């Protein structure tokens, strides 16, 4: 039997997510290679959409390239109370549907758009499933002057922070990737890191965890509720 490539699995799960887009609603759209495949699939039903809110400049550009309407979150929330759904990938997910995100550096806008949405549908391939978050280095968006302060705090919890070289977020900040963490209490760590002055946000999505994970496998897409 031929096995499916990771790229083919991403394509399959991106198409499956279309079922979560309700006609006539405003939706949030994530960032990354899986989200890009979702955007391309979304083009086929663009006439049914009220609009979209993008979690990054790159996503906004790709949506507009397909002729899909993009609003800022502030514009959108003047028209609707909430976005009906946020659809995005992840770097890792655990059995509690807590996520690590930010591999693409868009974590802050992703968390904001997720918080404005009624539901978060996370689209991943099976390589993202873990028992505990942490094998994927945890991204933290940091205001540049606080770099050393946040590095000290990351070391204090047993992590090894590394500056993401040559990268600036859409918000003009840096990313520290923290290696070596085993995250058994995601909500506590998310809260703790977000109390450090200079941290904009960190890539643990526990408060904004997934409501539904669609996980592509070589034998089909599994729905984890
Ligand atoms: C970007 C993200 C992405 O969702 C995450 O990095 C997964 O990306 P991909 O779909 O390319 O594997 O959080 O900031």
Coordinates of C-alpha atoms and ligand atoms in Angstrom, one line a residue:
X1 CA 0.0 0.0 0.0
X2 CA 1.3 3.5 -0.9
X3 CA 1.8 5.7 2.2
X4 CA 0.6 9.3 2.2
X5 CA 3.2 12.1 2.4
X6 CA 2.9 14.7 5.1
X7 CA 2.0 17.3 2.5
X8 CA -0.9 15.1 1.3
X9 CA -2.1 14.7 4.8
X10 CA -2.0 18.5 5.3
X11 CA -4.1 18.8 2.1
X12 CA -6.6 16.3 3.3
X13 CA -7.1 17.9 6.7
X14 CA -7.3 21.4 5.2
X15 CA -10.2 20.3 2.9
X16 CA -11.9 18.5 5.8
X17 CA -12.0 21.9 7.7
X18 CA -14.3 23.4 5.1
X19 CA -17.2 21.5 6.7
X20 CA -16.7 23.9 9.8
X21 CA -17.3 27.1 7.8
X22 CA -20.9 28.1 8.1
X23 CA -22.3 30.1 5.2
X24 CA -22.8 33.8 5.9
X25 CA -20.3 34.0 8.8
X26 CA -17.1 35.8 9.5
X27 CA -14.2 33.4 10.3
X28 CA -10.6 33.6 11.6
X29 CA -7.8 32.2 9.5
X30 CA -4.5 30.9 10.8
X31 CA -0.9 30.9 9.6
X32 CA 1.5 28.2 8.3
X33 CA 1.7 25.6 5.6
X34 CA -1.5 23.7 6.7
X35 CA -3.4 27.0 7.0
X36 CA -2.2 27.9 3.6
X37 CA -3.7 24.8 2.1
X38 CA -6.9 25.7 4.0
X39 CA -6.9 29.1 2.4
X40 CA -6.5 27.6 -1.0
X41 CA -9.4 25.3 -0.4
X42 CA -11.5 28.2 1.1
X43 CA -11.3 29.9 -2.3
X44 CA -13.8 27.4 -3.6
X45 CA -16.5 28.6 -1.2
X46 CA -15.5 32.3 -0.9
X47 CA -18.9 33.5 -2.1
X48 CA -20.5 32.0 1.0
X49 CA -18.3 34.0 3.4
X50 CA -19.2 37.3 5.1
X51 CA -15.5 37.9 5.6
X52 CA -12.3 36.7 7.2
X53 CA -9.8 37.9 9.8
X54 CA -6.2 36.9 9.2
X55 CA -3.7 36.0 11.9
X56 CA -0.7 37.4 10.0
X57 CA 0.2 39.6 7.1
X58 CA 1.2 36.6 5.1
X59 CA -2.2 35.0 5.6
X60 CA -4.0 38.3 4.7
X61 CA -2.0 38.5 1.5
X62 CA -2.8 34.9 0.5
X63 CA -6.5 35.4 1.3
X64 CA -6.6 38.6 -0.8
X65 CA -4.7 36.8 -3.6
X66 CA -7.8 34.5 -3.9
X67 CA -10.2 37.5 -3.8
X68 CA -11.4 36.5 -0.3
X69 CA -12.5 39.5 1.7
X70 CA -10.1 40.3 4.7
X71 CA -11.1 42.6 7.5
X72 CA -9.1 43.8 10.5
X73 CA -10.4 42.3 13.8
X74 CA -11.6 45.7 14.9
X75 CA -13.6 46.1 11.6
X76 CA -15.0 42.6 11.9
X77 CA -16.2 43.0 15.5
X78 CA -18.1 46.1 14.5
X79 CA -20.2 43.9 12.3
X80 CA -20.5 40.7 14.4
X81 CA -20.2 39.8 18.1
X82 CA -17.8 37.0 17.5
X83 CA -16.1 35.1 14.6
X84 CA -17.9 31.8 14.1
X85 CA -14.7 29.7 13.9
X86 CA -11.0 30.0 13.9
X87 CA -9.1 27.5 11.8
X88 CA -5.4 27.0 12.2
X89 CA -2.6 24.5 12.5
X90 CA -0.3 23.8 15.5
X91 CA 3.2 22.6 16.2
X92 CA 2.0 20.2 18.9
X93 CA -1.2 19.1 20.6
X94 CA -1.7 17.1 23.8
X95 CA -4.6 14.9 25.0
X96 CA -6.2 17.9 26.6
X97 CA -6.2 19.7 23.2
X98 CA -3.6 22.2 24.6
X99 CA -1.4 23.4 21.8
X100 CA 2.0 24.8 21.1
X101 CA 1.9 27.3 18.4
X102 CA 4.2 30.0 16.9
X103 CA 6.5 27.9 14.7
X104 CA 5.7 30.5 12.1
X105 CA 6.0 33.4 14.6
X106 CA 2.4 34.5 14.4
X107 CA 1.4 33.3 17.9
X108 CA 0.2 36.6 19.3
X109 CA -2.2 37.5 16.5
X110 CA -3.2 33.8 16.4
X111 CA -4.1 33.9 20.1
X112 CA -6.1 37.2 19.6
X113 CA -8.1 35.9 16.7
X114 CA -8.7 32.5 18.5
X115 CA -10.0 34.4 21.5
X116 CA -12.4 36.3 19.3
X117 CA -13.9 33.1 17.9
X118 CA -16.7 30.8 19.1
X119 CA -14.7 27.7 18.3
X120 CA -11.1 26.8 17.4
X121 CA -10.8 24.0 14.9
X122 CA -7.1 22.9 14.8
X123 CA -5.9 21.2 11.6
X124 CA -2.8 18.9 11.9
X125 CA -1.2 15.8 10.7
X126 CA -0.5 13.0 13.1
X127 CA 3.1 14.1 13.6
X128 CA 1.8 16.9 15.9
X129 CA 0.3 14.5 18.5
X130 CA 2.2 14.3 21.7
X131 CA 1.7 13.1 25.3
X132 CA 3.2 16.3 26.7
X133 CA 4.0 19.7 25.0
X134 CA 7.6 20.8 25.0
X135 CA 9.6 18.7 22.5
X136 CA 8.9 21.5 20.0
X137 CA 10.7 24.5 21.3
X138 CA 8.3 26.9 22.9
X139 CA 8.1 30.3 21.1
X140 CA 7.8 33.5 23.2
X141 CA 7.1 36.9 21.6
X142 CA 9.2 39.5 23.4
X143 CA 9.6 43.2 23.3
X144 CA 13.2 43.6 22.2
X145 CA 14.5 45.5 25.3
X146 CA 13.3 42.6 27.6
X147 CA 15.3 39.9 25.8
X148 CA 17.8 39.2 28.6
X149 CA 15.2 39.4 31.3
X150 CA 13.0 36.8 29.6
X151 CA 16.0 34.6 28.9
X152 CA 16.8 34.6 32.6
X153 CA 13.2 33.6 33.4
X154 CA 13.2 30.8 30.8
X155 CA 16.4 29.4 32.3
X156 CA 14.9 29.6 35.8
X157 CA 12.2 27.1 34.7
X158 CA 14.8 24.8 33.2
X159 CA 14.6 25.9 29.6
X160 CA 17.3 26.9 27.1
X161 CA 16.2 30.1 25.3
X162 CA 17.5 30.8 21.8
X163 CA 16.8 34.0 19.8
X164 CA 15.1 33.3 16.4
X165 CA 17.8 34.9 14.3
X166 CA 16.8 37.3 11.6
X167 CA 13.1 37.2 12.4
X168 CA 10.8 40.1 13.4
X169 CA 7.1 39.5 14.2
X170 CA 4.3 41.3 12.5
X171 CA 4.2 43.4 15.7
X172 CA 7.9 44.4 15.5
X173 CA 9.1 42.1 18.2
X174 CA 11.6 39.2 18.6
X175 CA 10.9 35.5 19.2
X176 CA 12.7 33.4 21.8
X177 CA 12.4 29.7 21.2
X178 CA 12.8 27.8 24.5
X179 CA 14.2 24.3 24.3
X180 CA 14.2 21.5 26.8
X181 CA 10.9 22.0 28.5
X182 CA 8.5 19.1 29.4
X183 CA 5.2 20.9 29.9
X184 CA 3.0 18.9 32.2
X185 CA 0.9 21.9 33.4
X186 CA 0.3 23.9 30.3
X187 CA -2.2 26.4 31.8
X188 CA 0.1 27.2 34.7
X189 CA 3.1 27.7 32.5
X190 CA 1.2 29.8 30.0
X191 CA 0.0 32.1 32.8
X192 CA 3.5 32.2 34.5
X193 CA 5.3 33.2 31.3
X194 CA 2.7 35.8 30.5
X195 CA 3.4 37.6 33.8
X196 CA 7.0 38.4 32.9
X197 CA 7.3 42.0 31.8
X198 CA 8.2 42.3 28.2
X199 CA 6.5 39.0 27.2
X200 CA 3.8 39.8 24.7
X201 CA 2.6 36.2 24.7
X202 CA 3.9 32.7 24.6
X203 CA 3.0 29.8 22.3
X204 CA 1.1 27.7 24.8
X205 CA -2.6 27.7 23.8
X206 CA -4.3 26.4 26.9
X207 CA -6.8 29.1 27.5
X208 CA -7.3 29.3 23.8
X209 CA -6.9 25.5 23.2
X210 CA -8.6 23.7 20.4
X211 CA -12.3 22.8 20.7
X212 CA -11.8 20.2 17.9
X213 CA -8.7 18.7 16.5
X214 CA -8.8 17.4 12.9
X215 CA -5.9 15.0 12.6
X216 CA -4.8 13.6 9.3
X217 CA -3.5 10.1 9.2
X218 CA -2.6 7.9 6.2
X219 CA -6.1 6.2 6.6
X220 CA -8.2 9.4 6.9
X221 CA -9.0 12.4 9.0
X222 CA -9.8 11.7 12.7
X223 CA -12.0 14.1 14.7
X224 CA -10.9 14.6 18.3
X225 CA -13.5 16.5 20.3
Ligands
LIG1 C1 2.3 29.6 13.1 C2 1.8 28.4 13.7 C3 1.5 27.2 12.8 O1 0.1 26.9 13.0 C4 2.3 26.1 13.2 O2 3.7 26.5 13.1 C5 2.1 24.9 12.3 O3 2.5 25.2 11.0 P1 2.4 24.1 9.8 O4 1.0 24.0 9.5 O5 3.3 24.7 8.8 O6 3.0 22.8 10.3 O7 1.6 28.4 14.9 O8 2.7 30.6 14.0

